């Protein structure tokens, strides 16, 4: 049959857009009210249809729905028009072709397996077993590293931002800049380059007083990184972890 309206692939199942069906059936009422009435016949959201919002030409979301072929067939019958009968037959034919294609695919697989020799089948099984054993060996190889890293980020101690930058393979100034841009560190003022309160658990801030040549004193702050903060920074900035360094004194 010629394609009367586009068929959608909805998680491997055939479906049609509600507005395409509404247009083909030449329904005089607006789509939104018409679809609400159709749903009133007992169709269930999430089972028979799902909402599908798309931008209209005016830029605002326009209501649409992904409708299962079973629901589309019933809606077509409800219309009691020639267009409804035509749509229903079209959906039945679409389902028939999909089933034929699926059956043909299954038969092809069976045919290929039937033509394989016993040694070929055994070889495939052996290859699969070798891959499984290789994956298991790789997992066991990584276990000690994973445990060591977990112990490291849960340990006590603190690290300077410069040391963390070395671990992560970037410069100290760049790390400060990236953390400010990511909204982790304060960007301006007397608390610049110290973490915001919501991230404080991953850091430690120490205040110290400096005396200027004029005799005036001012308070400065130094940010240190907790072990858990290293993994937090790595994930936050999308960086690769490097071998851990000893903690700061």
JSON list of C-alpha atoms in Angstrom, two decimals:
[
{"chain": "A", "resi": 1, "resn": "UNK", "atom": "CA", "xyz": [0.00, 0.00, 0.00]},
{"chain": "A", "resi": 2, "resn": "UNK", "atom": "CA", "xyz": [1.10, 3.58, -0.57]},
{"chain": "A", "resi": 3, "resn": "UNK", "atom": "CA", "xyz": [2.08, 5.37, 2.62]},
{"chain": "A", "resi": 4, "resn": "UNK", "atom": "CA", "xyz": [-0.97, 7.23, 3.83]},
{"chain": "A", "resi": 5, "resn": "UNK", "atom": "CA", "xyz": [0.81, 8.67, 6.86]},
{"chain": "A", "resi": 6, "resn": "UNK", "atom": "CA", "xyz": [4.27, 8.21, 8.43]},
{"chain": "A", "resi": 7, "resn": "UNK", "atom": "CA", "xyz": [4.71, 5.24, 10.76]},
{"chain": "A", "resi": 8, "resn": "UNK", "atom": "CA", "xyz": [6.82, 5.94, 13.85]},
{"chain": "A", "resi": 9, "resn": "UNK", "atom": "CA", "xyz": [9.19, 3.56, 15.63]},
{"chain": "A", "resi": 10, "resn": "UNK", "atom": "CA", "xyz": [8.25, 3.77, 19.31]},
{"chain": "A", "resi": 11, "resn": "UNK", "atom": "CA", "xyz": [10.67, 1.56, 21.27]},
{"chain": "A", "resi": 12, "resn": "UNK", "atom": "CA", "xyz": [10.53, -1.08, 18.55]},
{"chain": "A", "resi": 13, "resn": "UNK", "atom": "CA", "xyz": [6.76, -0.89, 18.14]},
{"chain": "A", "resi": 14, "resn": "UNK", "atom": "CA", "xyz": [4.86, 0.75, 15.31]},
{"chain": "A", "resi": 15, "resn": "UNK", "atom": "CA", "xyz": [3.02, 3.96, 16.10]},
{"chain": "A", "resi": 16, "resn": "UNK", "atom": "CA", "xyz": [1.63, 7.07, 14.46]},
{"chain": "A", "resi": 17, "resn": "UNK", "atom": "CA", "xyz": [1.53, 10.71, 15.48]},
{"chain": "A", "resi": 18, "resn": "UNK", "atom": "CA", "xyz": [-1.87, 11.90, 16.66]},
{"chain": "A", "resi": 19, "resn": "UNK", "atom": "CA", "xyz": [-1.81, 15.02, 14.50]},
{"chain": "A", "resi": 20, "resn": "UNK", "atom": "CA", "xyz": [-0.99, 12.98, 11.38]},
{"chain": "A", "resi": 21, "resn": "UNK", "atom": "CA", "xyz": [-4.00, 10.78, 12.10]},
{"chain": "A", "resi": 22, "resn": "UNK", "atom": "CA", "xyz": [-6.21, 13.80, 12.87]},
{"chain": "A", "resi": 23, "resn": "UNK", "atom": "CA", "xyz": [-5.22, 15.41, 9.57]},
{"chain": "A", "resi": 24, "resn": "UNK", "atom": "CA", "xyz": [-5.74, 12.27, 7.49]},
{"chain": "A", "resi": 25, "resn": "UNK", "atom": "CA", "xyz": [-9.17, 11.61, 9.00]},
{"chain": "A", "resi": 26, "resn": "UNK", "atom": "CA", "xyz": [-10.12, 15.19, 8.06]},
{"chain": "A", "resi": 27, "resn": "UNK", "atom": "CA", "xyz": [-11.59, 15.89, 11.50]},
{"chain": "A", "resi": 28, "resn": "UNK", "atom": "CA", "xyz": [-13.22, 19.32, 11.62]},
{"chain": "A", "resi": 29, "resn": "UNK", "atom": "CA", "xyz": [-12.66, 19.91, 15.35]},
{"chain": "A", "resi": 30, "resn": "UNK", "atom": "CA", "xyz": [-9.34, 21.20, 16.70]},
{"chain": "A", "resi": 31, "resn": "UNK", "atom": "CA", "xyz": [-6.82, 18.50, 17.52]},
{"chain": "A", "resi": 32, "resn": "UNK", "atom": "CA", "xyz": [-6.61, 19.04, 21.30]},
{"chain": "A", "resi": 33, "resn": "UNK", "atom": "CA", "xyz": [-10.34, 18.69, 22.02]},
{"chain": "A", "resi": 34, "resn": "UNK", "atom": "CA", "xyz": [-10.75, 15.85, 19.53]},
{"chain": "A", "resi": 35, "resn": "UNK", "atom": "CA", "xyz": [-7.92, 13.84, 21.09]},
{"chain": "A", "resi": 36, "resn": "UNK", "atom": "CA", "xyz": [-9.29, 14.36, 24.60]},
{"chain": "A", "resi": 37, "resn": "UNK", "atom": "CA", "xyz": [-12.60, 12.93, 23.41]},
{"chain": "A", "resi": 38, "resn": "UNK", "atom": "CA", "xyz": [-10.85, 9.93, 21.85]},
{"chain": "A", "resi": 39, "resn": "UNK", "atom": "CA", "xyz": [-8.96, 9.23, 25.10]},
{"chain": "A", "resi": 40, "resn": "UNK", "atom": "CA", "xyz": [-12.35, 9.20, 26.83]},
{"chain": "A", "resi": 41, "resn": "UNK", "atom": "CA", "xyz": [-13.10, 5.90, 25.10]},
{"chain": "A", "resi": 42, "resn": "UNK", "atom": "CA", "xyz": [-10.84, 4.17, 27.59]},
{"chain": "A", "resi": 43, "resn": "UNK", "atom": "CA", "xyz": [-7.31, 4.57, 26.26]},
{"chain": "A", "resi": 44, "resn": "UNK", "atom": "CA", "xyz": [-4.48, 4.74, 28.81]},
{"chain": "A", "resi": 45, "resn": "UNK", "atom": "CA", "xyz": [-1.57, 7.17, 28.74]},
{"chain": "A", "resi": 46, "resn": "UNK", "atom": "CA", "xyz": [1.78, 5.36, 28.80]},
{"chain": "A", "resi": 47, "resn": "UNK", "atom": "CA", "xyz": [0.19, 2.24, 27.38]},
{"chain": "A", "resi": 48, "resn": "UNK", "atom": "CA", "xyz": [-1.82, 3.31, 24.34]},
{"chain": "A", "resi": 49, "resn": "UNK", "atom": "CA", "xyz": [-0.29, 6.75, 23.80]},
{"chain": "A", "resi": 50, "resn": "UNK", "atom": "CA", "xyz": [2.36, 9.12, 25.12]},
{"chain": "A", "resi": 51, "resn": "UNK", "atom": "CA", "xyz": [2.52, 12.93, 24.91]},
{"chain": "A", "resi": 52, "resn": "UNK", "atom": "CA", "xyz": [4.92, 14.37, 22.33]},
{"chain": "A", "resi": 53, "resn": "UNK", "atom": "CA", "xyz": [5.47, 18.13, 22.52]},
{"chain": "A", "resi": 54, "resn": "UNK", "atom": "CA", "xyz": [6.94, 19.80, 19.47]},
{"chain": "A", "resi": 55, "resn": "UNK", "atom": "CA", "xyz": [7.56, 23.48, 18.78]},
{"chain": "A", "resi": 56, "resn": "UNK", "atom": "CA", "xyz": [5.05, 25.14, 16.53]},
{"chain": "A", "resi": 57, "resn": "UNK", "atom": "CA", "xyz": [5.96, 27.79, 13.97]},
{"chain": "A", "resi": 58, "resn": "UNK", "atom": "CA", "xyz": [5.27, 30.39, 16.66]},
{"chain": "A", "resi": 59, "resn": "UNK", "atom": "CA", "xyz": [7.91, 28.86, 18.94]},
{"chain": "A", "resi": 60, "resn": "UNK", "atom": "CA", "xyz": [5.49, 27.52, 21.55]},
{"chain": "A", "resi": 61, "resn": "UNK", "atom": "CA", "xyz": [5.14, 23.80, 22.29]},
{"chain": "A", "resi": 62, "resn": "UNK", "atom": "CA", "xyz": [2.29, 22.23, 20.35]},
{"chain": "A", "resi": 63, "resn": "UNK", "atom": "CA", "xyz": [0.45, 19.25, 21.81]},
{"chain": "A", "resi": 64, "resn": "UNK", "atom": "CA", "xyz": [0.92, 16.00, 19.94]},
{"chain": "A", "resi": 65, "resn": "UNK", "atom": "CA", "xyz": [0.87, 12.32, 20.86]},
{"chain": "A", "resi": 66, "resn": "UNK", "atom": "CA", "xyz": [2.57, 9.10, 19.86]},
{"chain": "A", "resi": 67, "resn": "UNK", "atom": "CA", "xyz": [-0.31, 6.69, 19.32]},
{"chain": "A", "resi": 68, "resn": "UNK", "atom": "CA", "xyz": [0.00, 2.91, 19.18]},
{"chain": "A", "resi": 69, "resn": "UNK", "atom": "CA", "xyz": [-1.31, 1.22, 16.03]},
{"chain": "A", "resi": 70, "resn": "UNK", "atom": "CA", "xyz": [-3.95, -0.63, 18.07]},
{"chain": "A", "resi": 71, "resn": "UNK", "atom": "CA", "xyz": [-5.29, 2.68, 19.39]},
{"chain": "A", "resi": 72, "resn": "UNK", "atom": "CA", "xyz": [-5.07, 4.25, 15.93]},
{"chain": "A", "resi": 73, "resn": "UNK", "atom": "CA", "xyz": [-7.13, 1.40, 14.47]},
{"chain": "A", "resi": 74, "resn": "UNK", "atom": "CA", "xyz": [-9.84, 1.82, 17.10]},
{"chain": "A", "resi": 75, "resn": "UNK", "atom": "CA", "xyz": [-9.92, 5.59, 16.65]},
{"chain": "A", "resi": 76, "resn": "UNK", "atom": "CA", "xyz": [-10.27, 5.10, 12.91]},
{"chain": "A", "resi": 77, "resn": "UNK", "atom": "CA", "xyz": [-13.27, 2.81, 13.42]},
{"chain": "A", "resi": 78, "resn": "UNK", "atom": "CA", "xyz": [-14.89, 5.28, 15.82]},
{"chain": "A", "resi": 79, "resn": "UNK", "atom": "CA", "xyz": [-14.97, 7.94, 13.09]},
{"chain": "A", "resi": 80, "resn": "UNK", "atom": "CA", "xyz": [-17.36, 5.81, 10.96]},
{"chain": "A", "resi": 81, "resn": "UNK", "atom": "CA", "xyz": [-16.17, 7.47, 7.76]},
{"chain": "A", "resi": 82, "resn": "UNK", "atom": "CA", "xyz": [-14.55, 6.25, 4.55]},
{"chain": "A", "resi": 83, "resn": "UNK", "atom": "CA", "xyz": [-11.32, 7.87, 5.68]},
{"chain": "A", "resi": 84, "resn": "UNK", "atom": "CA", "xyz": [-11.54, 5.96, 8.94]},
{"chain": "A", "resi": 85, "resn": "UNK", "atom": "CA", "xyz": [-11.99, 2.64, 7.12]},
{"chain": "A", "resi": 86, "resn": "UNK", "atom": "CA", "xyz": [-9.07, 3.46, 4.83]},
{"chain": "A", "resi": 87, "resn": "UNK", "atom": "CA", "xyz": [-6.82, 4.34, 7.77]},
{"chain": "A", "resi": 88, "resn": "UNK", "atom": "CA", "xyz": [-7.72, 1.14, 9.62]},
{"chain": "A", "resi": 89, "resn": "UNK", "atom": "CA", "xyz": [-6.91, -1.02, 6.60]},
{"chain": "A", "resi": 90, "resn": "UNK", "atom": "CA", "xyz": [-3.64, 0.85, 6.21]},
{"chain": "A", "resi": 91, "resn": "UNK", "atom": "CA", "xyz": [-2.62, 0.15, 9.82]},
{"chain": "A", "resi": 92, "resn": "UNK", "atom": "CA", "xyz": [-3.55, -3.54, 9.46]},
{"chain": "A", "resi": 93, "resn": "UNK", "atom": "CA", "xyz": [-1.38, -3.76, 6.35]},
{"chain": "A", "resi": 94, "resn": "UNK", "atom": "CA", "xyz": [1.53, -2.02, 8.12]},
{"chain": "A", "resi": 95, "resn": "UNK", "atom": "CA", "xyz": [1.33, -4.56, 10.95]},
{"chain": "A", "resi": 96, "resn": "UNK", "atom": "CA", "xyz": [1.19, -7.46, 8.48]},
{"chain": "A", "resi": 97, "resn": "UNK", "atom": "CA", "xyz": [4.32, -6.27, 6.68]},
{"chain": "A", "resi": 98, "resn": "UNK", "atom": "CA", "xyz": [6.16, -5.76, 9.97]},
{"chain": "A", "resi": 99, "resn": "UNK", "atom": "CA", "xyz": [5.26, -9.29, 11.11]},
{"chain": "A", "resi": 100, "resn": "UNK", "atom": "CA", "xyz": [6.37, -10.75, 7.78]},
{"chain": "A", "resi": 101, "resn": "UNK", "atom": "CA", "xyz": [9.70, -8.95, 8.03]},
{"chain": "A", "resi": 102, "resn": "UNK", "atom": "CA", "xyz": [10.17, -10.18, 11.60]},
{"chain": "A", "resi": 103, "resn": "UNK", "atom": "CA", "xyz": [9.30, -13.78, 10.66]},
{"chain": "A", "resi": 104, "resn": "UNK", "atom": "CA", "xyz": [11.67, -13.63, 7.69]},
{"chain": "A", "resi": 105, "resn": "UNK", "atom": "CA", "xyz": [14.49, -12.41, 9.92]},
{"chain": "A", "resi": 106, "resn": "UNK", "atom": "CA", "xyz": [13.93, -15.26, 12.39]},
{"chain": "A", "resi": 107, "resn": "UNK", "atom": "CA", "xyz": [13.83, -17.81, 9.58]},
{"chain": "A", "resi": 108, "resn": "UNK", "atom": "CA", "xyz": [17.07, -16.43, 8.13]},
{"chain": "A", "resi": 109, "resn": "UNK", "atom": "CA", "xyz": [18.81, -16.88, 11.47]},
{"chain": "A", "resi": 110, "resn": "UNK", "atom": "CA", "xyz": [17.47, -20.43, 11.78]},
{"chain": "A", "resi": 111, "resn": "UNK", "atom": "CA", "xyz": [18.61, -21.17, 8.22]},
{"chain": "A", "resi": 112, "resn": "UNK", "atom": "CA", "xyz": [22.13, -19.91, 8.89]},
{"chain": "A", "resi": 113, "resn": "UNK", "atom": "CA", "xyz": [22.39, -21.95, 12.10]},
{"chain": "A", "resi": 114, "resn": "UNK", "atom": "CA", "xyz": [21.06, -25.05, 10.34]},
{"chain": "A", "resi": 115, "resn": "UNK", "atom": "CA", "xyz": [23.78, -24.78, 7.68]},
{"chain": "A", "resi": 116, "resn": "UNK", "atom": "CA", "xyz": [26.60, -24.44, 10.22]},
{"chain": "A", "resi": 117, "resn": "UNK", "atom": "CA", "xyz": [28.69, -27.49, 10.99]},
{"chain": "A", "resi": 118, "resn": "UNK", "atom": "CA", "xyz": [29.03, -28.80, 14.52]},
{"chain": "A", "resi": 119, "resn": "UNK", "atom": "CA", "xyz": [32.67, -27.65, 14.66]},
{"chain": "A", "resi": 120, "resn": "UNK", "atom": "CA", "xyz": [31.67, -24.10, 13.65]},
{"chain": "A", "resi": 121, "resn": "UNK", "atom": "CA", "xyz": [29.08, -23.94, 16.41]},
{"chain": "A", "resi": 122, "resn": "UNK", "atom": "CA", "xyz": [31.63, -25.26, 18.93]},
{"chain": "A", "resi": 123, "resn": "UNK", "atom": "CA", "xyz": [34.15, -22.67, 17.74]},
{"chain": "A", "resi": 124, "resn": "UNK", "atom": "CA", "xyz": [31.65, -19.84, 18.31]},
{"chain": "A", "resi": 125, "resn": "UNK", "atom": "CA", "xyz": [30.94, -21.17, 21.80]},
{"chain": "A", "resi": 126, "resn": "UNK", "atom": "CA", "xyz": [34.69, -21.39, 22.54]},
{"chain": "A", "resi": 127, "resn": "UNK", "atom": "CA", "xyz": [35.26, -17.84, 21.33]},
{"chain": "A", "resi": 128, "resn": "UNK", "atom": "CA", "xyz": [32.45, -16.57, 23.55]},
{"chain": "A", "resi": 129, "resn": "UNK", "atom": "CA", "xyz": [33.90, -18.42, 26.55]},
{"chain": "A", "resi": 130, "resn": "UNK", "atom": "CA", "xyz": [37.37, -16.98, 25.88]},
{"chain": "A", "resi": 131, "resn": "UNK", "atom": "CA", "xyz": [35.94, -13.47, 25.74]},
{"chain": "A", "resi": 132, "resn": "UNK", "atom": "CA", "xyz": [34.11, -14.07, 29.03]},
{"chain": "A", "resi": 133, "resn": "UNK", "atom": "CA", "xyz": [37.30, -15.32, 30.73]},
{"chain": "A", "resi": 134, "resn": "UNK", "atom": "CA", "xyz": [39.29, -12.36, 29.37]},
{"chain": "A", "resi": 135, "resn": "UNK", "atom": "CA", "xyz": [36.72, -9.92, 30.77]},
{"chain": "A", "resi": 136, "resn": "UNK", "atom": "CA", "xyz": [36.80, -11.65, 34.15]},
{"chain": "A", "resi": 137, "resn": "UNK", "atom": "CA", "xyz": [40.61, -11.49, 34.22]},
{"chain": "A", "resi": 138, "resn": "UNK", "atom": "CA", "xyz": [40.53, -7.79, 33.34]},
{"chain": "A", "resi": 139, "resn": "UNK", "atom": "CA", "xyz": [38.00, -7.12, 36.10]},
{"chain": "A", "resi": 140, "resn": "UNK", "atom": "CA", "xyz": [40.19, -8.92, 38.65]},
{"chain": "A", "resi": 141, "resn": "UNK", "atom": "CA", "xyz": [43.21, -6.93, 37.47]},
{"chain": "A", "resi": 142, "resn": "UNK", "atom": "CA", "xyz": [41.37, -3.66, 38.06]},
{"chain": "A", "resi": 143, "resn": "UNK", "atom": "CA", "xyz": [39.93, -4.62, 41.47]},
{"chain": "A", "resi": 144, "resn": "UNK", "atom": "CA", "xyz": [43.07, -3.74, 43.51]},
{"chain": "A", "resi": 145, "resn": "UNK", "atom": "CA", "xyz": [43.36, -0.36, 41.75]},
{"chain": "A", "resi": 146, "resn": "UNK", "atom": "CA", "xyz": [39.70, 0.38, 42.36]},
{"chain": "A", "resi": 147, "resn": "UNK", "atom": "CA", "xyz": [40.03, -0.56, 46.04]},
{"chain": "A", "resi": 148, "resn": "UNK", "atom": "CA", "xyz": [43.17, 1.55, 46.40]},
{"chain": "A", "resi": 149, "resn": "UNK", "atom": "CA", "xyz": [41.50, 4.56, 44.82]},
{"chain": "A", "resi": 150, "resn": "UNK", "atom": "CA", "xyz": [38.39, 4.13, 46.99]},
{"chain": "A", "resi": 151, "resn": "UNK", "atom": "CA", "xyz": [40.58, 3.98, 50.09]},
{"chain": "A", "resi": 152, "resn": "UNK", "atom": "CA", "xyz": [42.46, 7.05, 48.91]},
{"chain": "A", "resi": 153, "resn": "UNK", "atom": "CA", "xyz": [39.40, 9.29, 48.44]},
{"chain": "A", "resi": 154, "resn": "UNK", "atom": "CA", "xyz": [37.99, 8.15, 51.79]},
{"chain": "A", "resi": 155, "resn": "UNK", "atom": "CA", "xyz": [41.22, 8.77, 53.69]},
{"chain": "A", "resi": 156, "resn": "UNK", "atom": "CA", "xyz": [42.02, 11.62, 56.06]},
{"chain": "A", "resi": 157, "resn": "UNK", "atom": "CA", "xyz": [44.35, 14.48, 55.14]},
{"chain": "A", "resi": 158, "resn": "UNK", "atom": "CA", "xyz": [44.29, 17.42, 52.77]},
{"chain": "A", "resi": 159, "resn": "UNK", "atom": "CA", "xyz": [45.98, 18.52, 49.57]},
{"chain": "A", "resi": 160, "resn": "UNK", "atom": "CA", "xyz": [46.97, 21.88, 48.20]},
{"chain": "A", "resi": 161, "resn": "UNK", "atom": "CA", "xyz": [45.21, 22.99, 45.03]},
{"chain": "A", "resi": 162, "resn": "UNK", "atom": "CA", "xyz": [48.59, 22.92, 43.28]},
{"chain": "A", "resi": 163, "resn": "UNK", "atom": "CA", "xyz": [49.11, 19.26, 44.23]},
{"chain": "A", "resi": 164, "resn": "UNK", "atom": "CA", "xyz": [45.62, 18.37, 43.00]},
{"chain": "A", "resi": 165, "resn": "UNK", "atom": "CA", "xyz": [46.33, 20.18, 39.73]},
{"chain": "A", "resi": 166, "resn": "UNK", "atom": "CA", "xyz": [49.40, 17.96, 39.25]},
{"chain": "A", "resi": 167, "resn": "UNK", "atom": "CA", "xyz": [47.33, 14.84, 39.94]},
{"chain": "A", "resi": 168, "resn": "UNK", "atom": "CA", "xyz": [44.80, 15.89, 37.32]},
{"chain": "A", "resi": 169, "resn": "UNK", "atom": "CA", "xyz": [47.43, 16.91, 34.78]},
{"chain": "A", "resi": 170, "resn": "UNK", "atom": "CA", "xyz": [46.63, 20.63, 34.50]},
{"chain": "A", "resi": 171, "resn": "UNK", "atom": "CA", "xyz": [48.16, 23.87, 35.75]},
{"chain": "A", "resi": 172, "resn": "UNK", "atom": "CA", "xyz": [47.27, 25.33, 39.13]},
{"chain": "A", "resi": 173, "resn": "UNK", "atom": "CA", "xyz": [46.00, 28.65, 37.73]},
{"chain": "A", "resi": 174, "resn": "UNK", "atom": "CA", "xyz": [43.88, 26.83, 35.16]},
{"chain": "A", "resi": 175, "resn": "UNK", "atom": "CA", "xyz": [42.36, 24.62, 37.87]},
{"chain": "A", "resi": 176, "resn": "UNK", "atom": "CA", "xyz": [41.44, 27.69, 39.93]},
{"chain": "A", "resi": 177, "resn": "UNK", "atom": "CA", "xyz": [39.89, 29.28, 36.83]},
{"chain": "A", "resi": 178, "resn": "UNK", "atom": "CA", "xyz": [37.93, 26.17, 35.89]},
{"chain": "A", "resi": 179, "resn": "UNK", "atom": "CA", "xyz": [36.57, 25.80, 39.42]},
{"chain": "A", "resi": 180, "resn": "UNK", "atom": "CA", "xyz": [35.47, 29.43, 39.42]},
{"chain": "A", "resi": 181, "resn": "UNK", "atom": "CA", "xyz": [33.82, 29.03, 36.02]},
{"chain": "A", "resi": 182, "resn": "UNK", "atom": "CA", "xyz": [32.04, 25.88, 37.25]},
{"chain": "A", "resi": 183, "resn": "UNK", "atom": "CA", "xyz": [30.62, 27.79, 40.22]},
{"chain": "A", "resi": 184, "resn": "UNK", "atom": "CA", "xyz": [32.55, 25.74, 42.78]},
{"chain": "A", "resi": 185, "resn": "UNK", "atom": "CA", "xyz": [34.91, 28.52, 43.91]},
{"chain": "A", "resi": 186, "resn": "UNK", "atom": "CA", "xyz": [33.99, 32.12, 44.68]},
{"chain": "A", "resi": 187, "resn": "UNK", "atom": "CA", "xyz": [35.18, 34.37, 41.83]},
{"chain": "A", "resi": 188, "resn": "UNK", "atom": "CA", "xyz": [35.56, 37.76, 43.55]},
{"chain": "A", "resi": 189, "resn": "UNK", "atom": "CA", "xyz": [36.11, 39.50, 46.88]},
{"chain": "A", "resi": 190, "resn": "UNK", "atom": "CA", "xyz": [38.00, 38.61, 50.00]},
{"chain": "A", "resi": 191, "resn": "UNK", "atom": "CA", "xyz": [36.90, 34.94, 49.76]},
{"chain": "A", "resi": 192, "resn": "UNK", "atom": "CA", "xyz": [38.03, 34.50, 46.15]},
{"chain": "A", "resi": 193, "resn": "UNK", "atom": "CA", "xyz": [39.19, 30.96, 45.31]},
{"chain": "A", "resi": 194, "resn": "UNK", "atom": "CA", "xyz": [37.42, 29.46, 48.31]},
{"chain": "A", "resi": 195, "resn": "UNK", "atom": "CA", "xyz": [34.49, 27.04, 47.86]},
{"chain": "A", "resi": 196, "resn": "UNK", "atom": "CA", "xyz": [30.85, 27.94, 48.14]},
{"chain": "A", "resi": 197, "resn": "UNK", "atom": "CA", "xyz": [29.15, 26.52, 51.22]},
{"chain": "A", "resi": 198, "resn": "UNK", "atom": "CA", "xyz": [27.40, 23.66, 49.40]},
{"chain": "A", "resi": 199, "resn": "UNK", "atom": "CA", "xyz": [30.79, 22.26, 48.33]},
{"chain": "A", "resi": 200, "resn": "UNK", "atom": "CA", "xyz": [32.64, 22.87, 51.61]},
{"chain": "A", "resi": 201, "resn": "UNK", "atom": "CA", "xyz": [32.58, 19.19, 52.62]},
{"chain": "A", "resi": 202, "resn": "UNK", "atom": "CA", "xyz": [35.16, 18.48, 49.90]},
{"chain": "A", "resi": 203, "resn": "UNK", "atom": "CA", "xyz": [37.54, 21.24, 51.00]},
{"chain": "A", "resi": 204, "resn": "UNK", "atom": "CA", "xyz": [39.15, 22.89, 53.99]},
{"chain": "A", "resi": 205, "resn": "UNK", "atom": "CA", "xyz": [39.76, 26.64, 54.21]},
{"chain": "A", "resi": 206, "resn": "UNK", "atom": "CA", "xyz": [42.40, 28.04, 56.55]},
{"chain": "A", "resi": 207, "resn": "UNK", "atom": "CA", "xyz": [42.54, 31.72, 57.45]},
{"chain": "A", "resi": 208, "resn": "UNK", "atom": "CA", "xyz": [45.79, 33.47, 58.26]},
{"chain": "A", "resi": 209, "resn": "UNK", "atom": "CA", "xyz": [46.77, 37.04, 59.05]},
{"chain": "A", "resi": 210, "resn": "UNK", "atom": "CA", "xyz": [49.44, 39.00, 57.21]},
{"chain": "A", "resi": 211, "resn": "UNK", "atom": "CA", "xyz": [51.02, 42.24, 58.33]},
{"chain": "A", "resi": 212, "resn": "UNK", "atom": "CA", "xyz": [51.73, 44.86, 55.68]},
{"chain": "A", "resi": 213, "resn": "UNK", "atom": "CA", "xyz": [54.67, 47.28, 55.66]},
{"chain": "A", "resi": 214, "resn": "UNK", "atom": "CA", "xyz": [52.30, 49.96, 56.90]},
{"chain": "A", "resi": 215, "resn": "UNK", "atom": "CA", "xyz": [51.57, 47.88, 59.96]},
{"chain": "A", "resi": 216, "resn": "UNK", "atom": "CA", "xyz": [48.01, 47.14, 58.89]},
{"chain": "A", "resi": 217, "resn": "UNK", "atom": "CA", "xyz": [46.82, 43.58, 59.07]},
{"chain": "A", "resi": 218, "resn": "UNK", "atom": "CA", "xyz": [44.54, 41.68, 56.74]},
{"chain": "A", "resi": 219, "resn": "UNK", "atom": "CA", "xyz": [43.12, 38.18, 56.64]},
{"chain": "A", "resi": 220, "resn": "UNK", "atom": "CA", "xyz": [43.84, 35.84, 53.73]},
{"chain": "A", "resi": 221, "resn": "UNK", "atom": "CA", "xyz": [42.44, 32.39, 53.04]},
{"chain": "A", "resi": 222, "resn": "UNK", "atom": "CA", "xyz": [44.05, 29.25, 51.64]},
{"chain": "A", "resi": 223, "resn": "UNK", "atom": "CA", "xyz": [41.93, 26.45, 50.22]},
{"chain": "A", "resi": 224, "resn": "UNK", "atom": "CA", "xyz": [42.93, 22.82, 50.67]},
{"chain": "A", "resi": 225, "resn": "UNK", "atom": "CA", "xyz": [41.28, 19.83, 49.05]},
{"chain": "A", "resi": 226, "resn": "UNK", "atom": "CA", "xyz": [39.99, 16.83, 50.99]},
{"chain": "A", "resi": 227, "resn": "UNK", "atom": "CA", "xyz": [40.65, 13.40, 49.42]},
{"chain": "A", "resi": 228, "resn": "UNK", "atom": "CA", "xyz": [36.97, 13.14, 48.44]},
{"chain": "A", "resi": 229, "resn": "UNK", "atom": "CA", "xyz": [37.30, 16.55, 46.76]},
{"chain": "A", "resi": 230, "resn": "UNK", "atom": "CA", "xyz": [39.78, 15.22, 44.22]},
{"chain": "A", "resi": 231, "resn": "UNK", "atom": "CA", "xyz": [37.25, 12.81, 42.78]},
{"chain": "A", "resi": 232, "resn": "UNK", "atom": "CA", "xyz": [34.57, 15.52, 43.03]},
{"chain": "A", "resi": 233, "resn": "UNK", "atom": "CA", "xyz": [36.74, 17.93, 41.00]},
{"chain": "A", "resi": 234, "resn": "UNK", "atom": "CA", "xyz": [37.64, 15.25, 38.48]},
{"chain": "A", "resi": 235, "resn": "UNK", "atom": "CA", "xyz": [33.98, 14.47, 37.80]},
{"chain": "A", "resi": 236, "resn": "UNK", "atom": "CA", "xyz": [32.84, 18.09, 37.95]},
{"chain": "A", "resi": 237, "resn": "UNK", "atom": "CA", "xyz": [35.36, 19.20, 35.35]},
{"chain": "A", "resi": 238, "resn": "UNK", "atom": "CA", "xyz": [35.41, 15.98, 33.32]},
{"chain": "A", "resi": 239, "resn": "UNK", "atom": "CA", "xyz": [39.13, 15.33, 33.96]},
{"chain": "A", "resi": 240, "resn": "UNK", "atom": "CA", "xyz": [41.15, 12.13, 34.17]},
{"chain": "A", "resi": 241, "resn": "UNK", "atom": "CA", "xyz": [42.59, 11.13, 37.53]},
{"chain": "A", "resi": 242, "resn": "UNK", "atom": "CA", "xyz": [46.37, 10.78, 37.90]},
{"chain": "A", "resi": 243, "resn": "UNK", "atom": "CA", "xyz": [48.24, 8.76, 40.53]},
{"chain": "A", "resi": 244, "resn": "UNK", "atom": "CA", "xyz": [47.61, 10.26, 44.01]},
{"chain": "A", "resi": 245, "resn": "UNK", "atom": "CA", "xyz": [50.30, 12.33, 45.72]},
{"chain": "A", "resi": 246, "resn": "UNK", "atom": "CA", "xyz": [51.07, 12.36, 49.46]},
{"chain": "A", "resi": 247, "resn": "UNK", "atom": "CA", "xyz": [48.81, 14.73, 51.46]},
{"chain": "A", "resi": 248, "resn": "UNK", "atom": "CA", "xyz": [50.00, 18.16, 52.58]},
{"chain": "A", "resi": 249, "resn": "UNK", "atom": "CA", "xyz": [51.45, 18.46, 56.02]}
]
